XYZ file of C-alpha atoms in Angstrom:
349
model
C 0.000 0.000 0.000
C 1.320 3.407 -1.020
C 1.297 6.659 0.967
C -0.085 8.662 -1.986
C -3.315 6.607 -1.872
C -4.259 8.448 1.333
C -4.210 11.896 -0.168
C -7.518 13.744 -0.467
C -8.538 17.368 -0.744
C -9.414 18.779 2.690
C -10.511 22.442 2.718
C -8.804 24.182 5.633
C -12.085 25.559 6.972
C -13.263 21.994 7.746
C -10.540 21.491 10.393
C -12.324 22.017 13.715
C -10.774 24.771 15.849
C -13.052 24.226 18.861
C -15.045 21.279 20.227
C -18.817 20.944 19.726
C -20.817 22.757 22.415
C -21.806 19.433 24.014
C -19.521 16.412 23.860
C -22.145 13.975 22.563
C -23.696 16.332 19.999
C -21.032 16.379 17.330
C -22.087 14.745 14.064
C -21.704 11.024 13.520
C -21.293 9.199 10.230
C -22.224 5.514 10.482
C -20.598 3.135 8.011
C -21.935 -0.390 7.549
C -19.185 -2.568 6.104
C -21.630 -5.293 4.993
C -24.234 -3.181 3.194
C -21.867 -0.291 2.300
C -24.570 2.051 3.604
C -23.623 5.499 4.973
C -25.922 7.173 7.531
C -25.741 10.673 9.031
C -26.534 10.948 12.747
C -25.672 12.849 15.949
C -23.044 11.208 18.174
C -25.437 10.274 20.987
C -27.438 8.223 18.435
C -24.591 5.696 18.551
C -26.419 4.033 21.478
C -28.946 2.632 18.960
C -26.247 0.438 17.418
C -25.393 -1.374 20.676
C -27.217 -3.904 22.827
C -27.011 -5.799 26.100
C -23.571 -7.447 26.638
C -21.918 -5.638 23.746
C -18.514 -4.287 24.830
C -17.020 -0.812 24.480
C -13.264 -0.583 25.016
C -11.943 2.806 26.167
C -8.422 4.216 26.528
C -8.231 5.750 30.026
C -4.939 7.600 29.529
C -4.816 11.176 30.806
C -3.177 14.102 29.002
C -0.757 16.188 31.062
C 0.115 19.869 30.388
C 3.119 19.054 28.214
C 3.938 22.360 26.496
C 6.215 24.804 28.351
C 7.687 28.147 27.381
C 11.001 29.301 28.823
C 14.160 31.270 28.109
C 17.697 30.327 27.296
C 20.442 31.488 29.650
C 22.514 34.507 28.623
C 20.609 35.310 25.402
C 17.119 35.173 26.993
C 15.765 33.778 23.694
C 12.287 32.273 24.084
C 12.135 28.514 23.606
C 9.307 26.010 23.555
C 9.821 22.733 25.393
C 7.436 19.863 24.757
C 7.614 17.231 27.509
C 7.457 13.738 26.024
C 8.127 11.356 28.904
C 9.725 11.181 32.309
C 12.933 9.116 32.182
C 14.038 9.141 35.806
C 11.940 10.321 38.726
C 14.778 10.729 41.252
C 17.075 12.624 38.903
C 14.209 14.673 37.374
C 15.206 13.562 33.851
C 12.799 14.155 30.967
C 12.747 13.362 27.275
C 11.628 16.539 25.450
C 11.406 18.281 22.094
C 12.767 21.821 21.853
C 12.059 24.611 19.396
C 14.107 26.292 17.969
C 16.361 23.249 18.321
C 19.520 24.486 16.563
C 20.258 26.912 19.390
C 19.807 24.423 22.256
C 23.037 22.539 22.982
C 24.324 20.199 25.665
C 25.260 22.207 28.756
C 22.768 25.026 28.108
C 20.496 26.041 30.964
C 16.837 26.852 30.358
C 14.728 28.984 32.723
C 10.980 28.709 33.300
C 8.431 30.772 35.232
C 8.082 34.484 35.937
C 10.829 34.355 38.575
C 12.916 31.724 36.730
C 12.043 29.434 39.645
C 12.468 26.293 37.560
C 15.762 25.594 35.804
C 16.702 22.732 33.493
C 20.047 21.695 32.077
C 20.404 20.076 28.635
C 22.361 16.858 29.161
C 21.887 14.992 25.864
C 20.814 15.290 22.216
C 18.451 12.474 21.237
C 17.218 13.510 17.764
C 17.384 16.707 15.681
C 14.734 18.284 17.955
C 14.947 15.868 20.868
C 16.870 16.591 24.076
C 17.204 15.099 27.543
C 16.724 17.681 30.297
C 17.637 17.470 33.968
C 15.406 19.759 36.024
C 17.236 21.363 38.935
C 14.717 21.486 41.766
C 15.331 21.204 45.504
C 11.836 20.402 46.801
C 10.034 17.060 47.011
C 9.009 15.142 43.901
C 5.357 16.131 44.469
C 6.301 19.833 44.666
C 8.453 19.518 41.549
C 5.628 17.851 39.575
C 3.152 20.489 40.737
C 5.551 23.291 39.701
C 6.297 21.680 36.333
C 2.659 21.002 35.441
C 1.597 24.391 36.805
C 3.793 26.033 34.153
C 2.680 23.741 31.340
C -0.228 24.311 29.004
C -2.672 21.890 27.374
C -0.838 20.420 24.346
C -3.541 20.850 21.700
C -2.132 19.821 18.285
C -0.422 22.521 16.249
C -2.761 21.768 13.288
C -5.537 23.526 15.262
C -3.540 26.699 14.701
C -4.739 28.835 17.606
C -3.732 29.735 21.160
C -4.790 27.492 24.034
C -7.973 28.696 25.788
C -9.275 27.717 29.268
C -11.911 25.306 27.847
C -9.109 23.165 26.354
C -8.011 22.006 29.811
C -11.280 20.136 30.258
C -12.282 19.390 26.665
C -8.916 18.076 25.434
C -9.444 15.120 27.757
C -11.921 12.248 27.968
C -14.320 12.238 30.930
C -12.923 8.818 31.973
C -9.228 9.825 31.872
C -7.388 8.265 34.850
C -3.730 7.444 34.239
C -1.483 10.401 33.442
C 1.064 9.929 30.688
C -0.312 11.079 27.308
C 0.823 14.122 25.338
C -2.159 13.848 22.985
C -5.754 12.911 23.749
C -7.432 9.749 22.446
C -9.852 11.932 20.473
C -12.618 9.425 19.652
C -13.326 9.143 23.376
C -13.822 12.892 23.761
C -17.343 12.546 22.280
C -18.623 10.592 25.295
C -20.558 12.524 27.941
C -21.463 11.294 31.422
C -25.127 11.097 30.365
C -24.321 8.940 27.330
C -22.095 6.627 29.401
C -24.949 6.216 31.901
C -27.461 5.440 29.146
C -25.105 2.822 27.648
C -24.683 1.287 31.092
C -28.473 1.110 31.630
C -28.804 -0.551 28.216
C -26.465 -3.294 29.448
C -23.356 -2.414 27.425
C -20.175 -3.579 29.198
C -17.183 -1.249 29.526
C -13.541 -2.313 29.438
C -10.589 0.047 29.912
C -7.065 -0.272 28.566
C -4.262 2.305 28.706
C -2.097 3.564 25.857
C -0.120 6.689 26.646
C -0.461 8.575 23.371
C 2.826 10.010 22.090
C 3.627 12.574 19.426
C 4.292 9.749 16.964
C 0.575 9.990 16.190
C 1.254 13.240 14.357
C 4.576 12.276 12.793
C 4.489 12.617 9.035
C 4.960 9.478 7.006
C 7.810 10.268 4.651
C 8.109 6.995 2.720
C 5.890 6.040 -0.213
C 6.039 2.332 0.663
C 4.129 2.048 3.968
C 5.910 -1.163 4.963
C 9.043 0.978 5.434
C 7.439 3.376 7.964
C 8.395 2.923 11.623
C 5.919 3.977 14.313
C 7.182 5.483 17.588
C 6.785 3.142 20.557
C 4.034 3.929 23.051
C 3.470 2.429 26.475
C 0.430 0.178 26.931
C -1.268 -1.579 29.846
C -3.938 -4.267 29.509
C -5.179 -5.674 32.822
C -6.557 -9.152 33.361
C -9.909 -7.621 34.305
C -10.044 -5.765 30.967
C -9.275 -8.937 28.983
C -12.033 -10.920 30.724
C -14.710 -8.406 29.655
C -13.410 -8.193 26.054
C -12.965 -11.942 25.633
C -16.411 -12.670 27.109
C -17.930 -10.324 24.508
C -16.017 -12.087 21.745
C -17.032 -15.560 22.953
C -20.690 -14.507 23.023
C -20.353 -13.174 19.454
C -21.275 -9.704 20.670
C -20.226 -6.363 19.243
C -16.781 -5.384 20.576
C -16.156 -1.721 19.805
C -12.722 -0.098 19.913
C -13.189 3.555 20.881
C -10.384 5.108 18.848
C -7.278 4.080 16.950
C -5.248 3.886 20.186
C -7.574 1.200 21.561
C -7.459 -0.720 18.286
C -3.666 -0.632 18.248
C -3.476 -1.776 21.868
C -5.853 -4.708 21.321
C -4.033 -5.849 18.189
C -0.698 -5.663 20.036
C -1.567 -8.421 22.523
C -3.768 -11.041 20.944
C -3.579 -14.851 20.977
C -3.915 -17.086 17.929
C -7.546 -17.657 19.013
C -8.311 -13.937 18.839
C -8.364 -13.492 22.612
C -6.728 -10.460 24.212
C -3.955 -11.226 26.718
C -2.920 -9.116 29.729
C 0.140 -7.036 28.838
C 2.342 -4.293 30.158
C 5.003 -2.873 27.856
C 5.431 -0.999 24.593
C 3.923 -1.184 21.126
C 4.984 0.285 17.796
C 2.340 -1.533 15.774
C 1.453 0.182 12.507
C -1.850 -0.882 10.951
C -2.749 -0.100 7.348
C -4.759 -1.949 4.657
C -4.987 -4.794 3.989
C -5.085 -5.988 7.609
C -7.043 -8.735 9.355
C -8.361 -7.499 12.699
C -8.514 -10.113 15.444
C -10.472 -8.506 18.258
C -12.849 -5.586 17.619
C -15.695 -5.804 15.103
C -16.765 -2.148 15.482
C -14.807 1.071 15.794
C -15.367 4.736 16.638
C -12.875 7.209 15.234
C -12.616 10.848 14.115
C -12.127 12.180 10.596
C -8.366 12.283 10.189
C -6.061 14.458 8.124
C -4.765 13.341 4.712
C -1.723 11.007 4.724
C -2.032 10.342 8.488
C -1.393 6.936 10.102
C -4.758 7.333 11.887
C -6.601 7.527 8.580
C -4.646 4.481 7.362
C -5.832 2.429 10.320
C -9.454 3.463 9.737
C -9.047 2.382 6.098
C -7.619 -0.927 7.289
C -10.749 -1.539 9.359
C -13.455 -0.063 7.129
C -11.908 -1.114 3.826
C -9.852 1.288 1.719
C -12.430 2.053 -0.992
C -15.312 2.460 1.452
C -13.353 4.820 3.722
C -12.155 6.951 0.805
C -15.783 7.206 -0.386
C -16.882 8.161 3.160
C -14.219 10.886 3.372
C -15.389 12.279 0.034
C -18.955 12.395 1.402
C -17.711 13.978 4.651
C -16.011 16.817 2.763
C -19.122 17.380 0.636
C -21.402 17.337 3.718
C -19.006 19.648 5.589
C -18.216 17.345 8.487
C -15.601 18.738 10.891
C -12.157 17.121 10.732
C -9.308 16.578 13.190
C -8.956 16.476 16.974
C -12.078 18.493 17.839
C -14.015 17.289 14.796
C -16.909 14.898 14.190
C -16.929 11.121 14.544
C -17.394 7.997 12.502
C -18.817 4.661 13.693
C -17.764 1.697 11.574
C -19.837 -1.461 12.103
C-alpha cells in the first residue's frame, strides 16, 4: 500500500478549531461494512447500534500539560519545550522536544516561570529536535511535579492553529481519563458525555478500559511512499486481566466489541492470541496498521475524521476497507463534516 493513496482534498475551513458545544452532539457518520450504507446521525445516536452485553473498550490515559515556554540562559531567547516522557523520577530527567532546536546545545540552561524558579540543564541530544533535560529542583518530587505542570499548558495539536484557551483544559481530555502519561488525547473518546455513558450502562453495554499513553508519533508525518518501510514510535500500553475478561467474554458470546479510537485498536491488536483473545500485557507497542489488515479482536470502531496522509486515517481504512473509507471521506467533505482532533466522529460497524 502506497502513501499517496491516502491523499484527499481537505478544505482548511473543515478542520475544527473548537469542540462541539456538548460532547455527545457532534455529528456522527455511520458506516456499515456489509451493506456499504452510509448514515448521518448525531453522536449520541450511537447508542442505537449497541445492545445488552456488547462491549465498548476505552483508553483511560490522561493528558498532562506538556507544552512549556522558557528562556535560554545569557541570550534570553524564548524557547518552547514539549515534555514527552519522564525518564528518571529521582534525577528529574525528561525526554523533550525543543524549538528552535539548533540553538539548544548540551550544557545550556533553560529557565521557566516568571521568577525563573524552575531551571533545566540540557544533558543529551536524542534527535534533531529531541533533548534530555535534567530539572534542577530542591523540593520534594510532588512539589516539583506540581511546579512543572503548573507552568505547562494543554498540548492541543499545532494543526488547530490557535492559542490554548481555558476550555481546552477540560475538553482536550476524555471524561474517563485516569492514568497520566499522554501528550495527545485519544480523540474518539472525547465525544462521550457522562449522560451517554450512563445510558449505555443502563442498556447493558459492558465497559472495558485499557491504557495507551499517546505520544507525538501519532502526528509524525509518514515520509516513505512504501508504507511497509514506515516505523511507528513506541508507546506504552497496559492491559489488565480484568479488561481482557470483559473483552474476551464479549467475543465468545459473538457480541459487538467496539474499539473507541485508533489507540484502543492498536493496543488490542498488540496483545492477541492465535484464538483472537486479548492477553494481559504491560510494555510498549509500535504496531502500525494499514490496509490490507485482518483485525482479530474488535468488530466495530469509533474514530474521528483524520487528516490526509495520516497513520490514523490508514488504520481506519484498514478496518473499514480502503475504498469504502475513501468514499466516506469524500462524502464527509461534501457534507461539511468537521475534521481533526475536535471534529466529528465515525462509527464503523
